Amino acid sequence: MRRLILTSAVLAVAAGVAYAGSHSVVRMGTEGAYPPWNFINDAGEVDGFERELGDELCTRAELTCEWVTNEWDSIIPNLVSSNYDVIIAGMSITDERDEVIDFTQAYTPPDPSLYLAASEDADLMGGVVAAQTGTIQAGYIAESGATLVEFATPDETIAAVRNGEADAVLADSSFIMEISKANPELVIVGDPVMLGGGVGMGIRESDAELRAKFDAAIQSMKDDGTLNEMIAKWEVSSQW
């Protein structure tokens, strides 16, 4: 799936506090604005694929966890600064991000990216294309020849297409499909774009013990088939 690397995260590395196995609660950081991966439900609680997945992983790892929301553009710096212990927010594993934080093994395969536009003849390679700030889609657009316009939230990228600021938006197919169902006036155009190396949990480089616990829990869900069942339920990517 999508997502970022911020140079400010490098400056925050020194502020990180290691998970020493002594935390009574592991704080799970997510965005809460990227359905079906993560969103805030009518009760004001974190919901979606990653909420269900994260709760199950914490159970299998025998960890007590709580959920924290954080805006996407500062999600890595705030992990490094120990405002929470884990990122579980549809974050694609990339070499660039791996220079700042560690990742668990991927819990979903790469999710193809799709373009959503107001018309079928949208110029994807030479026009104006929107993406969320700091995402792998933004990086792809910047190198594609199109004019990139970035926005802080996923909803703002869709609004840019609706109001004519952008010819199209590029985002994960699971997100685009959700928006397309709710907005029939918008159309999926072009070919799918494969980006990133799958989606994993982001963890501070000093927290090897915590990473190992979540790695084992993810693997156990792969082995018994429950992870594929959860992926199919939420339609977030292809299955393993």
Tab-separated table of N, CA and C in Angstrom, residues 102-175:
chain	number	residue	atom	x	y	z
A	102	ASP	N	12.146	0.187	11.637
A	102	ASP	CA	12.098	-1.211	11.209
A	102	ASP	C	10.667	-1.594	10.876
A	103	PHE	N	10.523	-2.704	10.155
A	103	PHE	CA	9.214	-3.237	9.827
A	103	PHE	C	9.129	-4.695	10.239
A	104	THR	N	7.934	-5.107	10.597
A	104	THR	CA	7.647	-6.532	10.700
A	104	THR	C	7.601	-7.111	9.286
A	105	GLN	N	7.437	-8.405	9.196
A	105	GLN	CA	7.121	-8.981	7.902
A	105	GLN	C	5.794	-8.399	7.420
A	106	ALA	N	5.580	-8.411	6.122
A	106	ALA	CA	4.343	-7.856	5.561
A	106	ALA	C	3.128	-8.657	6.011
A	107	TYR	N	2.055	-7.963	6.351
A	107	TYR	CA	0.810	-8.650	6.681
A	107	TYR	C	-0.177	-8.627	5.520
A	108	THR	N	0.091	-7.846	4.464
A	108	THR	CA	-0.634	-7.995	3.206
A	108	THR	C	0.360	-7.875	2.063
A	109	PRO	N	0.082	-8.532	0.937
A	109	PRO	CA	0.890	-8.304	-0.269
A	109	PRO	C	0.694	-6.869	-0.752
A	110	PRO	N	1.528	-6.406	-1.702
A	110	PRO	CA	1.329	-5.055	-2.248
A	110	PRO	C	-0.077	-4.877	-2.801
A	111	ASP	N	-0.679	-3.745	-2.502
A	111	ASP	CA	-2.013	-3.402	-2.985
A	111	ASP	C	-1.846	-2.533	-4.230
A	112	PRO	N	-2.307	-2.947	-5.399
A	112	PRO	CA	-2.147	-2.103	-6.586
A	112	PRO	C	-2.766	-0.724	-6.367
A	113	SER	N	-2.177	0.281	-6.974
A	113	SER	CA	-2.732	1.624	-6.932
A	113	SER	C	-3.588	1.862	-8.168
A	114	LEU	N	-4.649	2.653	-8.012
A	114	LEU	CA	-5.553	2.971	-9.113
A	114	LEU	C	-5.744	4.482	-9.217
A	115	TYR	N	-6.025	4.915	-10.451
A	115	TYR	CA	-6.397	6.307	-10.699
A	115	TYR	C	-7.918	6.437	-10.665
A	116	LEU	N	-8.405	7.496	-10.025
A	116	LEU	CA	-9.827	7.841	-10.023
A	116	LEU	C	-9.957	9.245	-10.588
A	117	ALA	N	-10.850	9.410	-11.559
A	117	ALA	CA	-10.948	10.690	-12.263
A	117	ALA	C	-12.407	11.091	-12.441
A	118	ALA	N	-12.595	12.338	-12.864
A	118	ALA	CA	-13.941	12.839	-13.128
A	118	ALA	C	-14.412	12.473	-14.529
A	119	SER	N	-13.478	12.092	-15.404
A	119	SER	CA	-13.845	11.702	-16.762
A	119	SER	C	-12.899	10.626	-17.261
A	120	GLU	N	-13.351	9.834	-18.210
A	120	GLU	CA	-12.559	8.723	-18.709
A	120	GLU	C	-11.358	9.169	-19.538
A	121	ASP	N	-11.377	10.400	-20.037
A	121	ASP	CA	-10.267	10.881	-20.864
A	121	ASP	C	-9.261	11.725	-20.070
A	122	ALA	N	-9.228	11.548	-18.751
A	122	ALA	CA	-8.275	12.294	-17.916
A	122	ALA	C	-6.845	12.020	-18.367
A	123	ASP	N	-6.034	13.073	-18.396
A	123	ASP	CA	-4.631	12.971	-18.804
A	123	ASP	C	-3.802	12.558	-17.590
A	124	LEU	N	-3.456	11.291	-17.507
A	124	LEU	CA	-2.764	10.774	-16.319
A	124	LEU	C	-1.268	11.043	-16.350
A	125	MET	N	-0.685	11.162	-17.530
A	125	MET	CA	0.763	11.331	-17.644
A	125	MET	C	1.183	12.781	-17.828
A	126	GLY	N	0.265	13.634	-18.273
A	126	GLY	CA	0.636	15.030	-18.507
A	126	GLY	C	-0.235	16.027	-17.785
A	127	GLY	N	-1.267	15.546	-17.117
A	127	GLY	CA	-2.181	16.436	-16.424
A	127	GLY	C	-1.807	16.655	-14.974
A	128	VAL	N	-2.782	17.031	-14.172
A	128	VAL	CA	-2.589	17.279	-12.746
A	128	VAL	C	-3.171	16.098	-11.971
A	129	VAL	N	-2.349	15.453	-11.162
A	129	VAL	CA	-2.785	14.268	-10.433
A	129	VAL	C	-2.543	14.478	-8.938
A	130	ALA	N	-3.535	14.169	-8.140
A	130	ALA	CA	-3.470	14.362	-6.687
A	130	ALA	C	-3.022	13.086	-5.983
A	131	ALA	N	-2.383	13.267	-4.844
A	131	ALA	CA	-2.020	12.162	-3.955
A	131	ALA	C	-1.880	12.704	-2.549
A	132	GLN	N	-1.963	11.812	-1.582
A	132	GLN	CA	-1.738	12.227	-0.206
A	132	GLN	C	-0.257	12.500	0.010
A	133	THR	N	0.035	13.533	0.768
A	133	THR	CA	1.412	13.933	1.037
A	133	THR	C	2.217	12.785	1.623
A	134	GLY	N	3.437	12.611	1.106
A	134	GLY	CA	4.360	11.641	1.682
A	134	GLY	C	4.045	10.199	1.374
A	135	THR	N	3.256	9.932	0.338
A	135	THR	CA	2.921	8.552	0.010
A	135	THR	C	3.773	8.039	-1.145
A	136	ILE	N	3.782	6.716	-1.313
A	136	ILE	CA	4.511	6.161	-2.449
A	136	ILE	C	3.835	6.562	-3.761
A	137	GLN	N	2.531	6.822	-3.723
A	137	GLN	CA	1.846	7.301	-4.919
A	137	GLN	C	2.333	8.698	-5.306
A	138	ALA	N	2.557	9.551	-4.305
A	138	ALA	CA	3.057	10.896	-4.600
A	138	ALA	C	4.419	10.826	-5.274
A	139	GLY	N	5.275	9.940	-4.781
A	139	GLY	CA	6.585	9.783	-5.388
A	139	GLY	C	6.498	9.295	-6.822
A	140	TYR	N	5.577	8.386	-7.081
A	140	TYR	CA	5.399	7.854	-8.438
A	140	TYR	C	4.914	8.952	-9.381
A	141	ILE	N	3.930	9.716	-8.959
A	141	ILE	CA	3.394	10.784	-9.802
A	141	ILE	C	4.477	11.801	-10.142
A	142	ALA	N	5.289	12.159	-9.144
A	142	ALA	CA	6.331	13.168	-9.348
A	142	ALA	C	7.324	12.756	-10.434
A	143	GLU	N	7.494	11.448	-10.612
A	143	GLU	CA	8.433	10.950	-11.616
A	143	GLU	C	7.764	10.559	-12.927
A	144	SER	N	6.435	10.674	-12.985
A	144	SER	CA	5.694	10.171	-14.145
A	144	SER	C	5.559	11.176	-15.279
A	145	GLY	N	5.810	12.439	-14.993
A	145	GLY	CA	5.591	13.487	-15.985
A	145	GLY	C	4.355	14.307	-15.710
A	146	ALA	N	3.461	13.795	-14.879
A	146	ALA	CA	2.275	14.555	-14.483
A	146	ALA	C	2.657	15.612	-13.452
A	147	THR	N	1.774	16.584	-13.281
A	147	THR	CA	1.958	17.597	-12.238
A	147	THR	C	1.333	17.082	-10.947
A	148	LEU	N	2.142	16.951	-9.920
A	148	LEU	CA	1.683	16.430	-8.637
A	148	LEU	C	1.114	17.536	-7.768
A	149	VAL	N	-0.072	17.294	-7.204
A	149	VAL	CA	-0.602	18.158	-6.147
A	149	VAL	C	-0.843	17.264	-4.925
A	150	GLU	N	-0.314	17.669	-3.782
A	150	GLU	CA	-0.381	16.852	-2.572
A	150	GLU	C	-1.330	17.469	-1.552
A	151	PHE	N	-1.991	16.590	-0.799
A	151	PHE	CA	-2.920	17.019	0.232
A	151	PHE	C	-2.680	16.202	1.496
A	152	ALA	N	-3.036	16.784	2.625
A	152	ALA	CA	-2.725	16.166	3.915
A	152	ALA	C	-3.542	14.920	4.184
A	153	THR	N	-4.775	14.855	3.669
A	153	THR	CA	-5.654	13.726	3.982
A	153	THR	C	-6.166	13.077	2.703
A	154	PRO	N	-6.558	11.809	2.773
A	154	PRO	CA	-7.142	11.154	1.597
A	154	PRO	C	-8.403	11.850	1.089
A	155	ASP	N	-9.255	12.303	1.998
A	155	ASP	CA	-10.488	12.959	1.579
A	155	ASP	C	-10.216	14.211	0.755
A	156	GLU	N	-9.152	14.920	1.090
A	156	GLU	CA	-8.820	16.132	0.344
A	156	GLU	C	-8.385	15.821	-1.082
A	157	THR	N	-7.753	14.667	-1.285
A	157	THR	CA	-7.357	14.302	-2.653
A	157	THR	C	-8.594	14.045	-3.516
A	158	ILE	N	-9.608	13.426	-2.947
A	158	ILE	CA	-10.846	13.172	-3.682
A	158	ILE	C	-11.564	14.487	-3.972
A	159	ALA	N	-11.594	15.373	-2.994
A	159	ALA	CA	-12.229	16.679	-3.190
A	159	ALA	C	-11.555	17.459	-4.307
A	160	ALA	N	-10.245	17.303	-4.450
A	160	ALA	CA	-9.513	18.010	-5.503
A	160	ALA	C	-9.967	17.574	-6.884
A	161	VAL	N	-10.303	16.300	-7.038
A	161	VAL	CA	-10.826	15.812	-8.319
A	161	VAL	C	-12.233	16.343	-8.540
A	162	ARG	N	-13.036	16.315	-7.506
A	162	ARG	CA	-14.423	16.774	-7.639
A	162	ARG	C	-14.493	18.259	-8.024
A	163	ASN	N	-13.628	19.077	-7.414
A	163	ASN	CA	-13.732	20.524	-7.655
A	163	ASN	C	-12.856	21.020	-8.798
A	164	GLY	N	-12.198	20.103	-9.503
A	164	GLY	CA	-11.438	20.481	-10.685
A	164	GLY	C	-10.004	20.887	-10.436
A	165	GLU	N	-9.524	20.784	-9.193
A	165	GLU	CA	-8.126	21.093	-8.924
A	165	GLU	C	-7.183	20.059	-9.518
A	166	ALA	N	-7.670	18.847	-9.675
A	166	ALA	CA	-6.859	17.757	-10.213
A	166	ALA	C	-7.670	16.974	-11.237
A	167	ASP	N	-6.969	16.422	-12.222
A	167	ASP	CA	-7.625	15.592	-13.226
A	167	ASP	C	-7.933	14.201	-12.682
A	168	ALA	N	-7.100	13.745	-11.748
A	168	ALA	CA	-7.275	12.400	-11.193
A	168	ALA	C	-6.560	12.332	-9.851
A	169	VAL	N	-6.808	11.246	-9.122
A	169	VAL	CA	-6.108	10.959	-7.877
A	169	VAL	C	-5.553	9.554	-7.991
A	170	LEU	N	-4.384	9.311	-7.419
A	170	LEU	CA	-3.794	7.979	-7.377
A	170	LEU	C	-3.695	7.537	-5.922
A	171	ALA	N	-4.246	6.352	-5.628
A	171	ALA	CA	-4.216	5.807	-4.265
A	171	ALA	C	-4.366	4.299	-4.345
A	172	ASP	N	-4.286	3.645	-3.193
A	172	ASP	CA	-4.451	2.202	-3.137
A	172	ASP	C	-5.799	1.795	-3.719
A	173	SER	N	-5.812	0.653	-4.401
A	173	SER	CA	-7.041	0.206	-5.043
A	173	SER	C	-8.170	-0.019	-4.039
A	174	SER	N	-7.845	-0.533	-2.848
A	174	SER	CA	-8.886	-0.785	-1.850
A	174	SER	C	-9.579	0.517	-1.440
A	175	PHE	N	-8.820	1.588	-1.280
A	175	PHE	CA	-9.386	2.893	-0.940
A	175	PHE	C	-10.173	3.451	-2.123
